Short mmCIF file of C-alpha atoms in Angstrom, two decimals:
data_model
loop_
_atom_site.label_atom_id
_atom_site.label_comp_id
_atom_site.label_asym_id
_atom_site.label_seq_id
_atom_site.Cartn_x
_atom_site.Cartn_y
_atom_site.Cartn_z
CA UNK A 1 25.81 -27.48 -16.27
CA UNK A 2 24.24 -29.47 -18.84
CA UNK A 3 26.43 -31.80 -20.85
CA UNK A 4 25.58 -30.13 -24.35
CA UNK A 5 24.75 -26.47 -24.31
CA UNK A 6 23.37 -25.29 -27.94
CA UNK A 7 22.34 -21.78 -29.12
CA UNK A 8 18.77 -21.83 -28.77
CA UNK A 9 17.83 -19.77 -31.84
CA UNK A 10 15.66 -19.44 -33.63
CA UNK A 11 17.69 -18.30 -36.56
CA UNK A 12 16.49 -16.53 -39.54
CA UNK A 13 18.75 -15.52 -42.56
CA UNK A 14 18.34 -14.72 -45.99
CA UNK A 15 19.13 -16.88 -48.79
CA UNK A 16 22.82 -17.24 -49.70
CA UNK A 17 23.97 -16.23 -45.99
CA UNK A 18 26.67 -18.16 -44.35
CA UNK A 19 25.13 -19.75 -41.18
CA UNK A 20 26.87 -20.71 -37.97
CA UNK A 21 25.62 -23.10 -35.69
CA UNK A 22 27.20 -23.48 -32.05
CA UNK A 23 27.55 -26.05 -29.35
CA UNK A 24 29.66 -26.24 -26.18
CA UNK A 25 30.08 -29.53 -24.06
CA UNK A 26 31.51 -30.17 -20.67
CA UNK A 27 32.76 -33.52 -20.62
CA UNK A 28 36.34 -34.12 -21.96
CA UNK A 29 35.42 -37.81 -22.47
CA UNK A 30 33.26 -37.01 -25.50
CA UNK A 31 34.88 -38.15 -28.35
CA UNK A 32 32.13 -38.36 -31.42
CA UNK A 33 30.60 -35.27 -32.86
CA UNK A 34 27.57 -35.39 -35.15
CA UNK A 35 25.26 -32.80 -36.54
CA UNK A 36 21.88 -33.88 -37.37
CA UNK A 37 19.17 -32.08 -39.35
CA UNK A 38 15.42 -32.56 -38.66
CA UNK A 39 12.72 -31.23 -40.76
CA UNK A 40 9.39 -30.74 -38.98
CA UNK A 41 7.59 -34.04 -38.17
CA UNK A 42 10.52 -36.02 -39.14
CA UNK A 43 13.33 -38.04 -37.84
CA UNK A 44 16.73 -36.75 -37.48
CA UNK A 45 18.97 -37.23 -40.59
CA UNK A 46 22.78 -37.25 -40.13
CA UNK A 47 24.62 -34.59 -41.70
CA UNK A 48 28.26 -34.60 -40.34
CA UNK A 49 30.18 -36.96 -38.32
CA UNK A 50 33.67 -36.49 -37.05
CA UNK A 51 35.96 -37.78 -34.12
CA UNK A 52 39.02 -35.30 -34.32
CA UNK A 53 39.70 -31.57 -33.80
CA UNK A 54 39.60 -29.33 -37.04
CA UNK A 55 37.41 -28.83 -39.85
CA UNK A 56 35.66 -31.43 -41.94
CA UNK A 57 33.99 -30.39 -45.38
CA UNK A 58 31.04 -31.90 -47.11
CA UNK A 59 29.61 -29.76 -50.03
CA UNK A 60 28.10 -26.71 -48.33
CA UNK A 61 28.52 -28.05 -44.78
CA UNK A 62 31.57 -27.78 -42.74
CA UNK A 63 31.81 -29.23 -39.19
CA UNK A 64 34.57 -27.58 -36.92
CA UNK A 65 35.57 -29.23 -33.74
CA UNK A 66 38.14 -27.75 -31.08
CA UNK A 67 38.61 -30.11 -28.37
CA UNK A 68 40.71 -27.97 -26.30
CA UNK A 69 37.84 -25.40 -25.95
CA UNK A 70 34.90 -28.10 -26.01
CA UNK A 71 33.39 -26.21 -28.74
CA UNK A 72 31.84 -27.58 -32.01
CA UNK A 73 30.15 -25.51 -34.87
CA UNK A 74 28.50 -26.44 -38.20
CA UNK A 75 28.73 -24.04 -41.05
CA UNK A 76 26.43 -23.72 -43.96
CA UNK A 77 27.64 -21.80 -46.98
CA UNK A 78 25.10 -20.46 -49.59
CA UNK A 79 22.23 -21.47 -47.45
CA UNK A 80 18.84 -22.25 -49.20
CA UNK A 81 15.41 -22.46 -48.26
CA UNK A 82 15.58 -25.99 -48.15
CA UNK A 83 18.08 -25.68 -45.44
CA UNK A 84 15.28 -24.48 -43.13
CA UNK A 85 15.15 -27.15 -40.29
CA UNK A 86 16.10 -27.92 -36.90
CA UNK A 87 19.83 -28.70 -36.25
CA UNK A 88 20.95 -31.01 -33.49
CA UNK A 89 24.51 -31.27 -32.22
CA UNK A 90 25.03 -34.61 -31.05
CA UNK A 91 28.14 -36.13 -29.29
CA UNK A 92 28.99 -39.22 -27.55
CA UNK A 93 31.60 -40.92 -25.45
CA UNK A 94 33.82 -43.51 -26.91
CA UNK A 95 32.40 -47.00 -25.95
CA UNK A 96 29.10 -45.52 -25.01
CA UNK A 97 25.95 -46.38 -26.75
CA UNK A 98 24.29 -43.44 -25.66
CA UNK A 99 24.05 -40.10 -27.63
CA UNK A 100 23.73 -36.84 -25.98
CA UNK A 101 21.63 -34.19 -27.84
CA UNK A 102 21.84 -30.43 -27.79
CA UNK A 103 18.42 -28.77 -27.72
CA UNK A 104 18.44 -28.02 -31.35
CA UNK A 105 18.51 -24.53 -33.19
CA UNK A 106 15.51 -23.81 -35.48
CA UNK A 107 16.85 -22.34 -38.74
CA UNK A 108 14.79 -20.54 -41.42
CA UNK A 109 16.37 -19.55 -44.50
CA UNK A 110 14.29 -16.84 -46.34
CA UNK A 111 14.01 -16.63 -50.12
CA UNK M 1 23.06 -45.86 -47.54
CA UNK M 2 21.70 -46.44 -44.05
CA UNK M 3 18.04 -46.49 -44.11
CA UNK M 4 15.60 -47.06 -41.33
CA UNK M 5 11.95 -47.42 -41.70
CA UNK M 6 9.24 -46.92 -39.34
CA UNK M 7 5.84 -48.43 -39.36
CA UNK M 8 3.14 -46.79 -39.08
CA UNK M 9 3.90 -43.29 -39.85
CA UNK M 10 1.21 -42.16 -37.69
CA UNK M 11 -1.54 -43.77 -35.59
CA UNK M 12 -4.81 -42.57 -33.86
CA UNK M 13 -6.02 -44.88 -31.13
CA UNK M 14 -8.63 -44.97 -28.34
CA UNK M 15 -7.44 -44.72 -24.88
CA UNK M 16 -6.89 -47.92 -23.33
CA UNK M 17 -5.68 -49.99 -26.30
CA UNK M 18 -2.26 -51.04 -27.39
CA UNK M 19 -0.27 -49.87 -30.29
CA UNK M 20 2.65 -51.78 -31.99
CA UNK M 21 5.08 -49.69 -33.80
CA UNK M 22 7.92 -51.38 -36.00
CA UNK M 23 11.63 -50.23 -36.71
CA UNK M 24 13.60 -51.70 -39.48
CA UNK M 25 16.96 -51.31 -40.76
CA UNK M 26 16.65 -51.84 -44.40
CA UNK M 27 20.04 -52.13 -45.87
CA UNK M 28 22.39 -53.13 -42.83
CA UNK M 29 22.28 -55.04 -39.78
CA UNK M 30 21.90 -53.41 -36.49
CA UNK M 31 22.86 -55.05 -33.45
CA UNK M 32 21.50 -52.19 -31.47
CA UNK M 33 18.33 -50.18 -31.84
CA UNK M 34 16.98 -47.28 -29.69
CA UNK M 35 13.59 -45.91 -29.17
CA UNK M 36 13.13 -42.18 -28.45
CA UNK M 37 10.16 -40.16 -27.78
CA UNK M 38 9.82 -36.22 -28.70
CA UNK M 39 7.51 -33.78 -27.56
CA UNK M 40 6.87 -30.52 -29.41
CA UNK M 41 9.64 -28.07 -29.75
CA UNK M 42 11.75 -30.45 -27.52
CA UNK M 43 14.81 -32.72 -28.12
CA UNK M 44 14.68 -36.22 -28.29
CA UNK M 45 14.38 -38.32 -25.22
CA UNK M 46 16.14 -41.75 -25.10
CA UNK M 47 13.16 -44.23 -23.72
CA UNK M 48 15.28 -47.56 -24.28
CA UNK M 49 18.21 -49.30 -25.75
CA UNK M 50 17.36 -52.68 -27.50
CA UNK M 51 20.14 -55.09 -28.22
CA UNK M 52 19.18 -58.22 -30.74
CA UNK M 53 18.34 -61.41 -28.69
CA UNK M 54 18.26 -59.60 -25.37
CA UNK M 55 16.15 -57.48 -23.19
CA UNK M 56 15.84 -53.90 -23.54
CA UNK M 57 17.55 -51.50 -21.27
CA UNK M 58 15.15 -48.87 -20.13
CA UNK M 59 15.87 -45.34 -19.22
CA UNK M 60 15.01 -44.14 -15.71
CA UNK M 61 11.30 -43.33 -15.36
CA UNK M 62 10.39 -45.22 -18.43
CA UNK M 63 7.93 -48.05 -17.61
CA UNK M 64 9.20 -51.23 -19.13
CA UNK M 65 5.68 -53.13 -18.69
CA UNK M 66 4.06 -50.10 -20.72
CA UNK M 67 6.56 -49.80 -23.48
CA UNK M 68 7.14 -53.33 -24.42
CA UNK M 69 10.07 -53.65 -26.73
CA UNK M 70 11.41 -56.72 -28.78
CA UNK M 71 14.23 -56.85 -30.89
CA UNK M 72 13.87 -60.24 -32.53
CA UNK M 73 16.19 -59.93 -35.26
CA UNK M 74 19.22 -57.80 -36.59
CA UNK M 75 16.73 -55.70 -38.62
CA UNK M 76 13.66 -55.44 -36.68
CA UNK M 77 12.71 -53.90 -33.28
CA UNK M 78 9.20 -53.37 -32.17
CA UNK M 79 7.65 -50.92 -29.47
CA UNK M 80 4.37 -51.57 -27.98
CA UNK M 81 2.57 -49.00 -26.09
CA UNK M 82 0.25 -50.84 -23.91
CA UNK M 83 -3.04 -49.43 -22.48
CA UNK M 84 -2.29 -46.17 -24.20
CA UNK M 85 -3.37 -43.15 -22.50
CA UNK M 86 -3.64 -39.34 -24.09
CA UNK M 87 -0.49 -38.61 -22.20
CA UNK M 88 1.33 -41.12 -24.20
CA UNK M 89 0.69 -39.14 -27.23
CA UNK M 90 3.79 -38.24 -28.84
CA UNK M 91 6.39 -38.73 -31.84
CA UNK M 92 8.27 -41.78 -31.30
CA UNK M 93 11.55 -42.22 -33.21
CA UNK M 94 13.85 -45.37 -33.56
CA UNK M 95 17.34 -45.57 -34.46
CA UNK M 96 19.77 -48.06 -35.22
CA UNK M 97 23.40 -48.69 -35.12
CA UNK M 98 25.34 -50.51 -37.64
CA UNK M 99 27.17 -53.78 -36.42
CA UNK M 100 30.72 -52.46 -35.94
CA UNK M 101 29.93 -48.96 -37.07
CA UNK M 102 30.73 -46.81 -34.41
CA UNK M 103 28.65 -44.42 -32.47
CA UNK M 104 26.39 -43.18 -35.26
CA UNK M 105 22.83 -43.74 -35.19
CA UNK M 106 20.63 -43.61 -38.10
CA UNK M 107 17.15 -42.53 -37.36
CA UNK M 108 13.67 -43.63 -38.61
CA UNK M 109 11.32 -40.94 -39.98
CA UNK M 110 9.10 -41.23 -36.51
CA UNK M 111 5.70 -42.46 -35.63
CA UNK M 112 3.02 -40.02 -34.46
CA UNK M 113 0.80 -41.39 -31.93
CA UNK M 114 -2.38 -39.64 -30.70
CA UNK M 115 -4.28 -41.42 -28.07
CA UNK M 116 -7.99 -40.00 -27.73
#
């Protein structure tokens, strides 16, 4: 079993839709949870960072972590064409320098 | 903010030549920088971890003599691809972690290398 499993997509939605992106992980030692957005031919950009179970909201983005189920989600409200990108769930152990990446979900928001 | 820059953004070179890529943290100090490689439609693969003033730690399967990493200051790390070959063509991305800033890494925009 891979350490991080991410819904592979691709995902195509109309503008204004609510988008749900999901990952599961296997190692309960993981304590830090991040979502990065990567546009084509660009480096990943940090969207959300959290280390506790529950919801964290930032504008149209909500990150949700359920440590008991080892499940993390990113919700995008009122999706825009500019949200079209690949979204990476990324997790880390406490005290570890290494990040563990999901394979990414490619999202297309159609005008 | 936490801005990381890379230079050059793209490079084309002949097989057998060496290419140097710079990674700079512009507005923060980074004791640790990371180098990744990304092939099309794949996720990032960690190549090495670089701590300022010490030797880089390479991931299994990454040749340290081929991918030379220097982390000379708290804001600059360089990756030199020596004797590049077409199979080294890829997207190279660096990231930096703030001193005392937890596990979050801030990524550069990437350098696209094409070896002919």
